[in-house]
Coordinates of C-alpha atoms and ligand atoms in Angstrom, one line a residue:
M1 CA 120.5 -43.7 30.0
E2 CA 121.3 -46.4 32.6
L3 CA 124.7 -45.9 34.4
R4 CA 126.9 -48.9 34.2
M5 CA 128.0 -50.0 37.7
S6 CA 131.7 -50.2 38.3
T7 CA 133.2 -53.5 39.2
T8 CA 135.0 -52.1 42.2
A9 CA 134.5 -49.5 44.9
E10 CA 137.4 -47.4 46.1
L11 CA 137.9 -46.6 49.7
M12 CA 140.2 -43.6 50.7
L13 CA 141.6 -43.7 54.2
N14 CA 144.5 -41.8 55.7
G15 CA 145.7 -40.9 52.2
R16 CA 145.7 -44.6 51.0
K17 CA 143.4 -46.1 48.5
W18 CA 141.9 -49.6 48.6
S19 CA 139.8 -51.4 46.0
L20 CA 136.8 -53.5 47.0
P21 CA 134.9 -55.7 44.5
I22 CA 131.3 -55.0 43.7
V23 CA 129.0 -58.1 43.6
E24 CA 126.0 -58.0 41.2
G25 CA 122.8 -60.0 41.8
T26 CA 120.4 -61.4 39.2
E27 CA 118.1 -58.4 39.4
K28 CA 121.0 -55.9 39.2
E29 CA 121.2 -55.2 42.9
H30 CA 124.8 -54.4 43.9
A31 CA 126.9 -54.9 47.0
I32 CA 130.4 -53.9 48.0
N33 CA 132.2 -57.1 49.1
I34 CA 134.0 -56.1 52.2
S35 CA 135.2 -59.6 53.3
S36 CA 138.9 -58.5 52.9
L37 CA 138.3 -55.0 54.5
R38 CA 139.7 -55.9 57.9
D39 CA 142.7 -57.7 56.5
Q40 CA 143.5 -54.8 54.3
T41 CA 142.7 -51.9 56.5
G42 CA 142.3 -53.1 60.1
L43 CA 138.7 -51.7 60.0
I44 CA 135.3 -53.3 60.2
T45 CA 132.0 -51.9 59.2
L46 CA 129.2 -51.0 61.7
D47 CA 125.6 -51.3 60.7
D48 CA 122.9 -51.0 63.3
G49 CA 120.2 -53.7 62.8
Y50 CA 122.1 -54.9 59.7
A51 CA 120.0 -52.6 57.6
N52 CA 122.7 -52.2 54.9
T53 CA 124.4 -55.6 55.4
G54 CA 124.0 -58.4 52.9
S55 CA 124.8 -61.4 55.1
C56 CA 124.8 -64.0 52.3
Q57 CA 124.2 -64.6 48.6
S58 CA 120.9 -66.5 48.2
A59 CA 119.0 -67.9 45.2
I60 CA 115.7 -68.5 47.0
T61 CA 113.6 -65.3 47.3
F62 CA 113.8 -61.9 45.6
I63 CA 112.3 -58.7 47.1
D64 CA 112.3 -55.2 45.7
G65 CA 111.0 -53.2 48.7
E66 CA 110.7 -49.9 46.8
Q67 CA 108.5 -51.4 44.1
G68 CA 106.7 -53.9 46.4
I69 CA 107.9 -57.0 44.5
L70 CA 108.2 -60.5 46.0
R71 CA 109.2 -63.6 44.1
Y72 CA 109.9 -67.1 45.2
R73 CA 112.6 -68.7 43.0
G74 CA 111.8 -66.0 40.4
I75 CA 108.0 -66.5 40.3
P76 CA 105.9 -63.5 41.4
I77 CA 103.9 -64.0 44.6
E78 CA 100.7 -62.9 42.9
E79 CA 101.0 -65.8 40.4
L80 CA 101.7 -68.4 43.1
A81 CA 98.8 -67.1 45.3
A82 CA 96.4 -67.3 42.3
N83 CA 97.5 -70.7 41.0
S84 CA 99.5 -72.8 43.5
S85 CA 99.2 -74.4 46.9
F86 CA 101.3 -74.3 50.0
V87 CA 102.8 -77.8 49.5
E88 CA 103.7 -77.1 45.8
V89 CA 105.3 -73.8 46.9
A90 CA 107.2 -75.6 49.7
H91 CA 108.6 -77.9 47.0
L92 CA 109.5 -74.9 44.8
I93 CA 111.2 -73.1 47.7
I94 CA 113.1 -76.1 49.0
M95 CA 114.1 -77.8 45.8
G96 CA 114.3 -74.8 43.6
H97 CA 111.7 -75.7 40.9
L98 CA 108.0 -76.3 40.6
P99 CA 107.4 -80.1 41.0
T100 CA 106.1 -82.3 38.2
H101 CA 103.1 -84.5 38.9
E102 CA 105.3 -87.3 40.1
E103 CA 107.5 -85.1 42.3
L104 CA 104.5 -83.5 43.9
R105 CA 103.0 -87.0 44.6
Q106 CA 106.3 -88.2 46.1
F107 CA 106.5 -85.1 48.3
S108 CA 102.9 -85.3 49.4
D109 CA 103.4 -89.0 50.2
L110 CA 106.5 -88.1 52.3
L111 CA 104.4 -85.5 54.2
T112 CA 101.8 -88.2 54.9
E113 CA 104.3 -90.8 55.9
N114 CA 105.9 -88.4 58.4
E115 CA 102.8 -86.8 59.9
L116 CA 102.8 -88.8 63.2
L117 CA 104.9 -88.1 66.3
N118 CA 106.7 -90.8 68.3
E119 CA 104.0 -91.7 70.9
A120 CA 106.5 -90.9 73.7
M121 CA 106.5 -87.3 72.6
K122 CA 102.9 -87.0 73.7
Y123 CA 104.0 -87.0 77.3
H124 CA 106.2 -84.0 76.8
F125 CA 103.1 -81.9 76.1
E126 CA 101.9 -82.8 79.6
G127 CA 104.8 -81.0 81.2
F128 CA 103.8 -77.5 80.0
P129 CA 101.4 -75.4 82.1
T130 CA 98.1 -74.7 80.3
T131 CA 99.1 -71.1 80.1
A132 CA 102.2 -71.8 78.1
H133 CA 102.4 -69.9 74.8
P134 CA 102.2 -72.4 71.9
M135 CA 105.4 -70.8 70.4
A136 CA 107.3 -71.9 73.5
I137 CA 105.9 -75.4 73.1
L138 CA 106.5 -75.4 69.3
S139 CA 110.2 -74.5 69.6
S140 CA 110.8 -77.0 72.5
M141 CA 109.0 -79.8 70.7
I142 CA 110.8 -79.3 67.4
N143 CA 114.1 -79.6 69.3
A144 CA 112.7 -82.6 71.2
A145 CA 111.8 -84.2 67.9
S146 CA 115.5 -84.4 67.0
C147 CA 116.1 -86.7 69.9
F148 CA 113.4 -89.1 68.7
Y149 CA 114.7 -89.2 65.1
P150 CA 118.5 -89.2 65.7
E151 CA 119.1 -90.4 62.1
L152 CA 118.1 -86.9 61.1
L153 CA 121.3 -85.6 62.5
H154 CA 123.5 -87.8 60.4
E155 CA 121.8 -88.2 57.1
G156 CA 123.2 -86.4 54.1
G157 CA 122.6 -86.1 50.4
R158 CA 119.9 -84.6 48.2
S159 CA 117.2 -87.3 48.4
T160 CA 117.5 -87.8 52.1
F161 CA 117.4 -84.0 52.6
M162 CA 113.9 -84.2 51.0
V163 CA 113.0 -86.7 53.6
Q164 CA 114.3 -84.6 56.4
A165 CA 112.5 -81.5 55.0
A166 CA 109.2 -83.4 54.7
R167 CA 109.6 -84.8 58.2
L168 CA 110.0 -81.3 59.7
L169 CA 107.3 -79.8 57.6
S170 CA 104.8 -82.5 58.5
K171 CA 105.6 -83.0 62.1
V172 CA 105.6 -79.2 62.8
R173 CA 101.9 -79.1 61.8
T174 CA 101.2 -82.1 64.1
I175 CA 103.1 -80.6 67.0
A176 CA 101.2 -77.2 66.5
A177 CA 97.8 -78.9 66.6
F178 CA 98.7 -81.1 69.6
A179 CA 100.0 -78.1 71.5
Y180 CA 96.7 -76.3 70.9
R181 CA 94.6 -79.4 72.0
K182 CA 96.7 -79.9 75.1
S183 CA 96.5 -76.2 76.1
R184 CA 92.7 -76.5 76.0
G185 CA 92.6 -79.8 77.9
L186 CA 91.3 -81.5 74.8
P187 CA 92.2 -85.1 73.6
I188 CA 94.7 -85.2 70.8
I189 CA 93.3 -85.8 67.4
Y190 CA 95.6 -87.8 65.0
P191 CA 96.1 -86.8 61.4
K192 CA 94.1 -88.5 58.6
P193 CA 96.3 -89.8 55.8
D194 CA 93.6 -89.0 53.2
L195 CA 93.5 -85.3 54.0
K196 CA 95.8 -82.7 52.4
Y197 CA 98.3 -80.6 54.4
T198 CA 96.1 -77.7 55.4
A199 CA 92.8 -79.6 55.8
N200 CA 94.7 -82.1 58.0
F201 CA 95.9 -79.2 60.3
L202 CA 92.3 -77.9 60.7
H203 CA 91.1 -81.5 61.3
M204 CA 93.7 -82.0 64.1
M205 CA 92.9 -78.6 65.6
F206 CA 89.1 -78.8 65.6
S207 CA 87.7 -82.4 65.2
Q208 CA 86.4 -84.2 68.3
P209 CA 86.8 -87.9 69.0
Y210 CA 83.0 -88.3 68.5
Q211 CA 82.7 -85.9 65.5
D212 CA 84.8 -84.8 62.6
Y213 CA 85.3 -81.1 62.1
E214 CA 83.3 -79.9 59.0
L215 CA 86.0 -78.7 56.6
K216 CA 84.8 -75.6 54.7
P217 CA 86.7 -75.4 51.4
E218 CA 86.8 -71.6 51.5
A219 CA 88.4 -71.8 55.0
V220 CA 90.9 -74.4 54.0
K221 CA 91.8 -72.3 50.9
A222 CA 92.2 -69.1 52.9
L223 CA 94.5 -70.8 55.5
D224 CA 96.5 -72.5 52.7
L225 CA 97.0 -69.1 51.2
I226 CA 98.2 -67.7 54.5
F227 CA 100.8 -70.5 54.7
L228 CA 101.8 -69.9 51.1
L229 CA 102.3 -66.1 51.6
H230 CA 104.5 -66.7 54.6
A231 CA 106.6 -69.4 53.0
D232 CA 109.8 -67.3 52.7
H233 CA 110.9 -63.7 52.9
E234 CA 114.7 -63.7 52.5
Q235 CA 116.9 -62.5 55.3
N236 CA 114.4 -61.5 58.0
C237 CA 115.2 -61.9 61.7
S238 CA 114.1 -65.6 62.0
T239 CA 115.6 -66.8 58.7
A240 CA 118.9 -65.0 59.5
T241 CA 118.7 -66.8 62.9
V242 CA 118.2 -70.2 61.2
R243 CA 121.2 -69.5 58.9
M244 CA 123.3 -68.3 61.9
V245 CA 122.6 -71.5 63.8
A246 CA 123.0 -73.7 60.7
S247 CA 126.4 -72.1 60.1
S248 CA 127.7 -73.8 63.2
R249 CA 126.6 -77.1 61.5
A250 CA 123.8 -77.6 64.0
N251 CA 121.1 -80.0 62.8
L252 CA 118.0 -78.9 60.8
F253 CA 115.6 -79.3 63.8
A254 CA 117.8 -77.3 66.2
S255 CA 118.1 -74.5 63.5
A256 CA 114.4 -74.4 62.9
A257 CA 113.6 -74.3 66.7
A258 CA 115.8 -71.2 66.9
G259 CA 113.9 -69.7 64.0
V260 CA 110.6 -70.2 66.0
C261 CA 112.1 -68.3 69.0
A262 CA 113.2 -65.4 66.8
L263 CA 109.8 -65.3 65.0
W264 CA 107.9 -65.1 68.3
G265 CA 108.7 -61.4 69.0
P266 CA 106.0 -58.8 68.4
L267 CA 108.2 -56.8 65.9
H268 CA 108.4 -60.0 63.8
G269 CA 105.9 -62.9 63.5
G270 CA 104.3 -62.0 66.9
A271 CA 102.9 -58.9 65.1
N272 CA 99.9 -60.9 63.8
Q273 CA 98.7 -61.6 67.4
A274 CA 99.6 -58.0 68.4
V275 CA 97.5 -56.6 65.5
L276 CA 94.4 -58.4 66.7
E277 CA 95.0 -57.4 70.3
M278 CA 95.3 -53.8 69.1
L279 CA 92.1 -53.9 67.1
Q280 CA 90.3 -55.5 70.0
Q281 CA 91.6 -52.9 72.4
I282 CA 90.5 -50.1 70.0
H283 CA 87.0 -51.7 69.7
D284 CA 86.6 -52.2 73.4
S285 CA 87.6 -48.6 74.2
G286 CA 85.1 -47.2 71.7
D287 CA 87.9 -45.3 69.9
D288 CA 87.4 -45.0 66.1
G289 CA 91.2 -45.5 65.8
S290 CA 92.2 -41.9 65.9
K291 CA 93.4 -42.0 69.5
F292 CA 95.4 -45.1 68.8
I293 CA 97.0 -43.5 65.7
A294 CA 97.9 -40.4 67.8
A295 CA 99.5 -42.7 70.4
A296 CA 101.4 -44.7 67.7
K297 CA 103.0 -41.4 66.5
D298 CA 104.0 -40.4 70.0
K299 CA 107.4 -42.0 70.7
N300 CA 106.8 -41.8 74.4
S301 CA 103.6 -43.8 74.3
G302 CA 105.5 -47.1 73.7
K303 CA 102.8 -47.9 71.1
R304 CA 103.2 -48.7 67.4
L305 CA 100.6 -49.3 64.7
M306 CA 101.0 -53.0 64.6
G307 CA 100.9 -54.6 61.2
F308 CA 102.3 -51.4 59.7
G309 CA 105.9 -50.7 58.5
H310 CA 108.6 -53.0 57.2
R311 CA 112.4 -52.9 57.1
V312 CA 112.4 -53.7 53.4
Y313 CA 109.1 -52.6 51.9
K314 CA 108.8 -48.9 51.4
N315 CA 105.7 -49.5 49.5
Y316 CA 102.6 -51.7 50.0
D317 CA 103.6 -55.2 51.0
P318 CA 102.4 -57.3 48.1
R319 CA 101.3 -60.0 50.6
A320 CA 99.1 -57.6 52.4
K321 CA 97.3 -56.7 49.2
I322 CA 96.6 -60.4 48.5
I323 CA 95.6 -61.0 52.1
K324 CA 93.2 -58.0 52.3
K325 CA 91.3 -59.3 49.2
A326 CA 91.3 -62.9 50.6
C327 CA 89.9 -61.5 53.9
D328 CA 87.1 -59.7 52.2
D329 CA 86.3 -62.8 50.1
L330 CA 86.3 -65.2 53.0
L331 CA 84.2 -63.0 55.3
A332 CA 81.6 -62.5 52.5
R333 CA 81.5 -66.3 51.7
L334 CA 81.1 -67.2 55.4
H335 CA 78.6 -64.4 55.9
I336 CA 80.7 -63.0 58.8
S337 CA 80.6 -59.3 59.6
D338 CA 83.6 -58.6 61.9
P339 CA 83.7 -55.1 63.5
L340 CA 87.5 -55.5 63.8
L341 CA 87.8 -55.6 60.0
D342 CA 86.0 -52.3 59.8
I343 CA 88.4 -50.9 62.4
A344 CA 91.4 -52.2 60.5
K345 CA 90.2 -50.6 57.2
H346 CA 89.5 -47.4 58.9
L347 CA 93.0 -47.4 60.6
E348 CA 94.6 -48.2 57.2
A349 CA 92.8 -45.4 55.4
A350 CA 93.6 -42.9 58.2
A351 CA 97.3 -43.9 58.4
L352 CA 97.8 -43.8 54.6
R353 CA 96.7 -40.1 54.5
D354 CA 98.6 -39.1 57.7
P355 CA 102.0 -37.3 57.0
Y356 CA 103.7 -39.3 59.8
F357 CA 103.1 -42.6 58.1
V358 CA 103.4 -41.2 54.5
E359 CA 106.8 -39.6 55.2
R360 CA 108.2 -42.7 56.8
K361 CA 106.7 -44.9 54.0
L362 CA 104.8 -47.1 56.5
Y363 CA 102.3 -49.3 54.8
P364 CA 100.3 -52.3 55.9
N365 CA 102.4 -55.5 56.1
V366 CA 101.5 -59.2 55.9
D367 CA 100.3 -59.2 59.5
F368 CA 97.7 -56.5 59.2
Y369 CA 94.8 -58.5 57.8
S370 CA 95.9 -62.1 58.3
G371 CA 94.6 -62.3 61.9
I372 CA 91.1 -61.4 60.8
I373 CA 91.1 -64.4 58.4
M374 CA 92.4 -66.7 61.1
R375 CA 89.8 -65.4 63.5
A376 CA 87.1 -66.0 60.9
I377 CA 88.3 -69.6 60.6
G378 CA 88.2 -70.0 64.4
I379 CA 92.0 -70.2 65.0
P380 CA 92.6 -68.8 68.5
L381 CA 94.7 -65.7 69.0
E382 CA 97.6 -67.4 70.7
M383 CA 98.0 -69.7 67.6
F384 CA 98.4 -66.9 65.1
T385 CA 102.2 -66.8 65.3
V386 CA 102.3 -70.6 65.2
V387 CA 100.5 -70.5 61.9
F388 CA 103.1 -68.0 60.6
A389 CA 105.8 -70.5 61.8
I390 CA 104.3 -73.4 60.0
G391 CA 104.1 -71.3 56.8
R392 CA 107.7 -70.0 57.2
M393 CA 109.1 -73.6 57.5
P394 CA 109.9 -74.1 53.8
G395 CA 111.9 -70.9 53.8
W396 CA 113.9 -71.9 56.9
I397 CA 114.5 -75.4 55.4
A398 CA 115.7 -73.9 52.0
N399 CA 118.0 -71.4 53.8
Y400 CA 119.4 -74.2 56.0
K401 CA 120.0 -76.3 52.8
E402 CA 121.8 -73.3 51.2
V403 CA 124.1 -72.9 54.2
M404 CA 124.9 -76.6 54.2
E405 CA 125.5 -76.9 50.5
A406 CA 127.7 -73.8 50.1
P407 CA 131.0 -73.9 51.9
T408 CA 129.9 -71.2 54.4
R409 CA 132.1 -70.1 57.2
I410 CA 130.6 -70.0 60.6
Y411 CA 128.6 -66.8 61.0
R412 CA 130.5 -64.6 63.4
P413 CA 129.9 -60.9 63.3
R414 CA 132.3 -58.5 65.0
Q415 CA 131.6 -55.6 67.3
V416 CA 132.9 -52.2 68.3
Y417 CA 133.7 -52.5 72.0
T418 CA 132.4 -49.6 74.1
G419 CA 132.9 -51.0 77.6
A420 CA 135.5 -50.2 80.3
A421 CA 139.2 -49.8 79.2
L422 CA 141.8 -52.0 80.9
R423 CA 141.3 -52.2 84.7
H424 CA 142.5 -54.7 87.2
Y425 CA 140.9 -57.1 89.6
V426 CA 140.2 -55.7 93.0
P427 CA 139.9 -58.2 96.0
I428 CA 136.5 -58.0 97.6
K429 CA 137.8 -56.6 100.9
D430 CA 139.2 -53.6 99.0
R431 CA 136.0 -52.8 97.0
R432 CA 134.0 -49.7 97.9
Ligands
CMC1 N1 104.0 -47.4 64.0 C1 104.5 -46.2 64.3 N2 105.7 -45.8 63.9 C2 106.5 -46.7 63.2 C3 106.0 -48.0 62.9 C4 104.7 -48.3 63.3 N3 104.3 -49.6 63.1 N4 107.0 -48.6 62.2 C5 108.0 -47.8 62.1 N5 107.7 -46.6 62.7 C6 108.5 -45.4 62.7 C7 109.7 -45.5 63.7 O1 109.3 -45.0 65.0 C8 110.7 -44.7 63.1 O2 110.4 -43.3 63.3 P1 111.6 -42.2 63.4 O3 112.3 -42.2 62.1 O4 110.9 -40.9 63.7 O5 112.4 -42.6 64.6 C9 110.6 -45.0 61.6 O6 109.2 -45.3 61.4 C10 111.4 -46.1 61.1 O7 111.2 -47.2 61.9 P2 112.2 -48.3 62.4 O8 111.8 -48.9 63.7 O9 113.6 -47.7 62.3 O10 112.1 -49.3 61.2 P3 112.7 -50.8 61.2 O11 112.9 -51.1 59.8 O12 113.8 -51.0 62.2 O13 111.4 -51.7 61.8 C11 109.4 -52.9 61.8 C12 110.6 -52.4 60.9 C13 108.6 -53.8 61.0 C14 110.0 -53.6 63.0 C15 108.6 -51.7 62.3 O14 108.0 -51.0 61.2 C16 107.5 -52.1 63.3 O15 107.8 -52.1 64.5 N6 106.2 -52.3 62.8 C17 105.2 -52.8 63.7 C18 105.4 -54.3 64.0 C19 105.0 -55.2 62.8 O16 104.0 -55.0 62.2 N7 105.9 -56.1 62.5 C20 105.7 -57.1 61.4 C21 106.7 -56.9 60.3 S1 106.2 -57.8 58.8 C22 106.2 -59.5 59.2 C23 107.5 -60.0 59.5 O17 108.4 -60.0 58.7 O18 107.7 -60.4 60.7

């Protein structure tokens, strides 16, 4: 029999008792609301890495990490991956519902109308060294874009938010492709209004002024799927960062630029690049993966099995299952045999029967196979995390919108101070 959850939790402290309300989510997840804790008791909570802290209530994405469930606005990721597209899912995540034909047409038109950058922005790309990481360029240029479209900072209302969202979503793709072209010393390729979102990105990345890139439908589909699978993932490091910045009432572009910076790290979005580097290193060293697994288990080695483990999933990441199958399909259709895929599969099998990984519930995450798909499409390693950022944009936009629409207080965590106790200023002549 299922136990009914109480509506309050009781805290006993120094012989006194306090009552704290329990909040219940749609899927019966429960949280103790501690917002009055400090006022009532003088105490705060301490939670390393926020592993047990719900920072907000959100209606966008649901994850059950124990069961490996992921839903955008209630719809299972498996259904969206099988039937939908990135642009449709972006509408779902940002606006809260699947678009009608007319809504999808309007949204697609907005994406097309906003795909160009102000010409003056082109010169900003010149200022970066050719060695600059595209994530640095992406975050800088998203921020720079807010200077070129100042009206973004002042517009309000539901319909204009859609315009802002489309601008960001569309321009990010153009910025990403331009950053890549510049880093290779290649001329910029402008978007084509007749191409859909993902095809247009590949066109801007790989066409030449004298020859259009030949768009392979299976490659476009696989990349669109990667965007879709990354579209949101509740309160991860970058999304929490976007919400944090948004809570100060910073504009959408500034908040998204902060999200890009948070995503860059190898424990987060940067893991897709790190996975491929790891697989390449294993391949080049002639190891079958066993030496690397031994190193990943040794805390002193500084190594981790990249693309494995997740704060929330204690089961197979549902996105990884979909990506693994898409990876097999794409390589078969393109007649590519990639030794790194064999190494990845071998590593996965070895880790899943190794007690270290089993006991810690470490499974492949979204980043484990996505890089092999991107490599098959021809996307260079340094652009992998940029692809993740483009995909995550709808989630950041929807979370930004949620912060702005609810009367959220500025996010301002507290701390437990562990520094020096009171001491006094010593003039420099008296210091030892
Ligand atoms: N390889 C080896 N050991 C690991 C790994 C790994 N990939 N991940 C976690 N562990 C161990 C960790 O050392 C710790 O062991 P112990 O209990 O003995 O100290 C235990 O598992 C728990 O790990 P944690 O670091 O406390 O877990 P976390 O929830 O703080 O970190 C994580 C989650 C994703 C950062 C981590 O699993 C990791 O570093 N994975 C590799 C990087 C990666 O693939 N990141 C992409 C995440 S999915 C996409 C995204 O959302 O960005």
